[in-house]
Tab-separated table of C-alpha atoms in Angstrom:
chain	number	residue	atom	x	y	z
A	879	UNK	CA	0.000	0.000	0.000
A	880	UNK	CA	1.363	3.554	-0.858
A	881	UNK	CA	1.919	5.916	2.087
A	882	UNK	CA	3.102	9.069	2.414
A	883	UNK	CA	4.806	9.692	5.022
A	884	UNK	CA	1.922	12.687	6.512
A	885	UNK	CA	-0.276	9.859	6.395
A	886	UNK	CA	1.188	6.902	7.876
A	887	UNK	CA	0.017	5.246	10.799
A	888	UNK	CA	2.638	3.275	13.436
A	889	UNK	CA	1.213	3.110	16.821
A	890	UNK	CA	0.415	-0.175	17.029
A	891	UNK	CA	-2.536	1.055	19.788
A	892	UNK	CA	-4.362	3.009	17.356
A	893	UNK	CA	-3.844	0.347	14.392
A	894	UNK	CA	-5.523	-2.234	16.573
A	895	UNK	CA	-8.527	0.236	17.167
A	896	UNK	CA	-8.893	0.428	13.963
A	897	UNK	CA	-8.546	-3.196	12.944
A	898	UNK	CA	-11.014	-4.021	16.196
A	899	UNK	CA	-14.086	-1.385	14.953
A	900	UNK	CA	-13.801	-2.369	11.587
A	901	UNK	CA	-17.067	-4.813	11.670
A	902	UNK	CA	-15.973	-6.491	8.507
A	903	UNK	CA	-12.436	-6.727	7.045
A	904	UNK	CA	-11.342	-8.620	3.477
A	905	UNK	CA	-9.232	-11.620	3.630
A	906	UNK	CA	-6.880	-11.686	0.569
A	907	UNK	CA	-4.566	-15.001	-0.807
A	908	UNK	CA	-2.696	-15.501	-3.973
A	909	UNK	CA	-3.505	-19.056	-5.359
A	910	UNK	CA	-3.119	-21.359	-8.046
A	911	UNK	CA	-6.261	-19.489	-9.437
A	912	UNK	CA	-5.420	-16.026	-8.827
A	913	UNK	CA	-5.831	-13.855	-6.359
A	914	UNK	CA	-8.873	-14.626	-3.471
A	915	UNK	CA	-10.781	-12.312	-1.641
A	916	UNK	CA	-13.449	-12.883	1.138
A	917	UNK	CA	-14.640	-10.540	3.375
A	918	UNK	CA	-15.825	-11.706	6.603
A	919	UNK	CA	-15.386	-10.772	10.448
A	920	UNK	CA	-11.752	-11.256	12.163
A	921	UNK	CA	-10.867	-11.334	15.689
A	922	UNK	CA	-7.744	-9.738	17.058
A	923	UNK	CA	-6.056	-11.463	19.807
A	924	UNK	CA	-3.604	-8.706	20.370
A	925	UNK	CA	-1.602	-10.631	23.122
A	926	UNK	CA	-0.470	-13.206	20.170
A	927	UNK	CA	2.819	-12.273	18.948
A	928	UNK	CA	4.220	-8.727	18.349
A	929	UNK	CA	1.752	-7.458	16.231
A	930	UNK	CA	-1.196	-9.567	17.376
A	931	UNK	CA	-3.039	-12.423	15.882
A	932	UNK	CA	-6.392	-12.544	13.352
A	933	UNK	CA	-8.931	-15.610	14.158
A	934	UNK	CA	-11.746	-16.420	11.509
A	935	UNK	CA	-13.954	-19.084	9.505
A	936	UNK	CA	-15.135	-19.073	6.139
A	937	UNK	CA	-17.650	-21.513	4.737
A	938	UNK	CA	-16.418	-25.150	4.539
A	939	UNK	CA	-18.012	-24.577	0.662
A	940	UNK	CA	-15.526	-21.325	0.127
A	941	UNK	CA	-12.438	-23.153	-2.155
A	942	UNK	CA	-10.137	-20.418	-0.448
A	943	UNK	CA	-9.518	-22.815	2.520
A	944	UNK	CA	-7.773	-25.584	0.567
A	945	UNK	CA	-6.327	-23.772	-2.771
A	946	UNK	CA	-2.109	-23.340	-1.857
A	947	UNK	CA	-1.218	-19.816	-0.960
A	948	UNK	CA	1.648	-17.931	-2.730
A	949	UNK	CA	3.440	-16.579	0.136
A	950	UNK	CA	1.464	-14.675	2.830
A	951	UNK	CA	-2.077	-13.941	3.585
A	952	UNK	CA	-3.451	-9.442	3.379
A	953	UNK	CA	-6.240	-8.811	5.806
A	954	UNK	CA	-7.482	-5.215	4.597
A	955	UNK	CA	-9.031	-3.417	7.342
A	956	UNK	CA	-11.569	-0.110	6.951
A	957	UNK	CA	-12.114	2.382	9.267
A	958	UNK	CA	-13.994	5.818	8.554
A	959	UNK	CA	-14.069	7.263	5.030
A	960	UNK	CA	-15.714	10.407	3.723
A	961	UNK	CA	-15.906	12.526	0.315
A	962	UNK	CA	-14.222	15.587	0.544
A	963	UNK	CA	-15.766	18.676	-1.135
A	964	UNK	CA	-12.964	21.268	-2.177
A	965	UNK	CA	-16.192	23.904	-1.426
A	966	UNK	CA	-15.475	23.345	2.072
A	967	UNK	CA	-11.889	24.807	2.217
A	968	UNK	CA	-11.730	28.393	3.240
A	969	UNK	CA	-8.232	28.406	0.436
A	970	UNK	CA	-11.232	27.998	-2.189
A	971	UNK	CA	-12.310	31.906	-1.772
A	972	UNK	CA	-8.217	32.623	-1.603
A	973	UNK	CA	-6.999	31.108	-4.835
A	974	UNK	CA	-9.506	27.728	-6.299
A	975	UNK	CA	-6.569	25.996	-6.557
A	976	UNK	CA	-8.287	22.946	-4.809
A	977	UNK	CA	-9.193	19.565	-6.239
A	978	UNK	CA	-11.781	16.918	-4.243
A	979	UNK	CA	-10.107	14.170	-2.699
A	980	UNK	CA	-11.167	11.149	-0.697
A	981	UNK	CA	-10.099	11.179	3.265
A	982	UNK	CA	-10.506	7.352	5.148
A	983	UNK	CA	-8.566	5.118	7.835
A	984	UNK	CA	-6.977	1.593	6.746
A	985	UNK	CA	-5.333	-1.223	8.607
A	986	UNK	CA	-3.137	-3.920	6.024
A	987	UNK	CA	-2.369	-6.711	7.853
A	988	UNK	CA	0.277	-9.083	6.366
A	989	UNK	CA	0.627	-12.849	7.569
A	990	UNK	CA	0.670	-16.623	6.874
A	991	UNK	CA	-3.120	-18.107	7.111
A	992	UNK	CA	-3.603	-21.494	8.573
A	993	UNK	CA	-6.772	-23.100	7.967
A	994	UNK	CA	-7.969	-25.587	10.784
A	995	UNK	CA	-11.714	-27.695	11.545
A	996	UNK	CA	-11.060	-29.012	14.735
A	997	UNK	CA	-14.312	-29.063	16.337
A	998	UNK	CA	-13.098	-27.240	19.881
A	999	UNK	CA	-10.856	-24.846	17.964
A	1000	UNK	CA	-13.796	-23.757	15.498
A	1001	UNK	CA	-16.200	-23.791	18.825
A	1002	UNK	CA	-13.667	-21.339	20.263
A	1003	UNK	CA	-13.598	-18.767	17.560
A	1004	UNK	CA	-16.979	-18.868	16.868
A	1005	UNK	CA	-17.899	-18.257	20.755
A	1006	UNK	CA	-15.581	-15.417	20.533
A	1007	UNK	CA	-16.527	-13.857	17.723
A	1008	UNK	CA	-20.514	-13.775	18.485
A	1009	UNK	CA	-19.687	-12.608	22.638
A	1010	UNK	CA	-18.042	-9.571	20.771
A	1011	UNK	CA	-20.736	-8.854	18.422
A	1012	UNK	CA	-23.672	-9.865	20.646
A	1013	UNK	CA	-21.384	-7.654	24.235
A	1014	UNK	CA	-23.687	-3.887	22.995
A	1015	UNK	CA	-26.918	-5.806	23.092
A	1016	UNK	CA	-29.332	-5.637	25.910
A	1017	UNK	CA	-30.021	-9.149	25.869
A	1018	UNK	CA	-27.342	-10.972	23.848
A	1019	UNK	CA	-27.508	-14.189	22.345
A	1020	UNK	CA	-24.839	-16.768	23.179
A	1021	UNK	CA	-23.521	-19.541	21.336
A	1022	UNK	CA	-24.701	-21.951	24.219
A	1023	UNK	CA	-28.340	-21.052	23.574
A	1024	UNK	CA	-28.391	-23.070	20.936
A	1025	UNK	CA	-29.256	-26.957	21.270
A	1026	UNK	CA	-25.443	-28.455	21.397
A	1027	UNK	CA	-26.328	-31.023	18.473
A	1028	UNK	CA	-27.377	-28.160	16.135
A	1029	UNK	CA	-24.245	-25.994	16.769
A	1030	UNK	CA	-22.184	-29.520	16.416
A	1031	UNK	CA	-23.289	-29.757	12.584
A	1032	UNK	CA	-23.132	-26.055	12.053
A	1033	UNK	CA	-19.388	-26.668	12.815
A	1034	UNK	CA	-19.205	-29.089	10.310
A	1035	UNK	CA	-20.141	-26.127	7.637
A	1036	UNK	CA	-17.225	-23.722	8.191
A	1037	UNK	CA	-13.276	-24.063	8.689
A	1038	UNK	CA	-11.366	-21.763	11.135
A	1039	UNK	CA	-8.495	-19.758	10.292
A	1040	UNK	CA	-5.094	-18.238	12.406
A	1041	UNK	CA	-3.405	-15.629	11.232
A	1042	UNK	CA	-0.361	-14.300	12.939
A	1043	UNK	CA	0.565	-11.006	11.906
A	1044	UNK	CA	4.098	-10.119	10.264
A	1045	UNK	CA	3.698	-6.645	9.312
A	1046	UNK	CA	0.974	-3.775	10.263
A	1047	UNK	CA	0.899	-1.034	7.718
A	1048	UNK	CA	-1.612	1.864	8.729
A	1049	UNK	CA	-2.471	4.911	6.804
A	1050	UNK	CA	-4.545	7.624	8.203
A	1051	UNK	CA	-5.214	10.370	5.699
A	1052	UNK	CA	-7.705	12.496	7.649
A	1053	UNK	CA	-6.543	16.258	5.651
A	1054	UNK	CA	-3.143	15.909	7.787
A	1055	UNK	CA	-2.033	18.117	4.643
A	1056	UNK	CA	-4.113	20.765	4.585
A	1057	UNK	CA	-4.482	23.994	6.933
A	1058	UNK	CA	-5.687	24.567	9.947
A	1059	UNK	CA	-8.633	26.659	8.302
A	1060	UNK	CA	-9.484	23.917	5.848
A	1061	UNK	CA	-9.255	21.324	8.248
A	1062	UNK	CA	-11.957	22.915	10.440
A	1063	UNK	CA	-13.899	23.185	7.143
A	1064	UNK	CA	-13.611	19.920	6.306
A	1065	UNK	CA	-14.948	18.892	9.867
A	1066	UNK	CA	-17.361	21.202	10.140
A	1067	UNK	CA	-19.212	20.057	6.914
A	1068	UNK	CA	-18.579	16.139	7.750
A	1069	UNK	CA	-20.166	17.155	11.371
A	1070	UNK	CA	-23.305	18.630	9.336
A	1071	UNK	CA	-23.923	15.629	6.948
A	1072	UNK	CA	-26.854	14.011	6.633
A	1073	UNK	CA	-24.865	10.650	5.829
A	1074	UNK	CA	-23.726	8.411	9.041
A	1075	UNK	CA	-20.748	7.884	7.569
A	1076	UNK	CA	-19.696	10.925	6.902
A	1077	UNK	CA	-20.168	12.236	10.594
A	1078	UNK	CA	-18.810	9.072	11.661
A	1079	UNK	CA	-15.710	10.110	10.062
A	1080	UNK	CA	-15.685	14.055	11.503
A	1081	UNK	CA	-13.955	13.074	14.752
A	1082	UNK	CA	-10.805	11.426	12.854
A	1083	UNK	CA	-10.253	15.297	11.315
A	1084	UNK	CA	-7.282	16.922	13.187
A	1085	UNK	CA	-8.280	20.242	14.097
């Protein structure tokens, strides 16, 4: 991934917030076939190694599982991402020497996958991964409310994967670049959006 250096992201604190907000990341391999992509949900375990480990399934049906991978695995990450207008920079009235651009927050996460179906190892990840998703709830739905025969053959219909993590690269481009005055702008009019996203994205603006 190309990153300028105003943009790039190293703290491995704020690369893991990133990686644990995003709800759904994409899980890249290079195979026989070409390259693979699935999105699904990943689960850091950030105690696992240096840079932390990713925990997953995809469908037992999904040939991505069993095709040989060409070197390592890319888990691509997305945080907060908004269109920029160049009518929001107060340098617009000065000069028009502004262009639209595209501001957002990315996580690339670089290991070797290892797929697995052990029953107790899929049971694991799959526990995890809903307690996480089901913790904001008001009454959240556990694994072990399900009869223990169905879950059992559910198993049977997805394959876990471990990914320990080699490399992090981060890149933050949140108008780091521009001016004070057309930063505020630019949060200002993100802040006043009508789309989610885009106000989800206001507080990343550095003002």
């Amino acid at each position: 991934m190309y990153v300028p250096p105003a943009f790039r992201e190293t703290e491995l604190a704020a690369l893991h917030e990133t990686m644990r907000a995003a709800r759904v990341a994409n899980l890249v391999t290079m195979t026989p076939d070409g390259l693979f992509a699935t999105p699904l949900p990943l689960l850091l375990a950030a105690e696992e190694g240096d840079h932390g480990t990713l925990y997953g399934h995809v469908a037992r049906a999904n040939p991505q599982w069993h095709l040989k991978v060409t070197g390592e695995a890319l888990a691509i990450f997305m945080g907060p991402e908004a269109y920029v207008s160049p009518s929001w920079y107060p340098s617009k009235q000065e000069h028009h020497k502004v262009v639209p651009t595209w501001n957002y927050i990315t996580v690339q996460a670089h290991g070797p996958v290892e797929f697995f179906d052990d029953p107790q190892r899929l049971l694991d990840v799959v526990t995890r991964l809903t307690t996480r998703h089901e913790a904001p709830r008001a009454q959240p739905w556990a694994v072990s409310d399900a009869p223990e025969a169905f879950i059992r053959a559910q198993l049977k219909g997805i394959v876990g994967l471990r990914l320990p993590i080699t490399k992090l690269t981060g890149k933050r481009k949140m108008s780091q670049n521009r001016s004070a005055a057309d930063r505020n702008g630019v949060a200002a009019a993100l802040r006043d959006s009508p789309d989610a996203a885009d106000r989800a994205a206001a507080p990343f603006i550095p003002t």
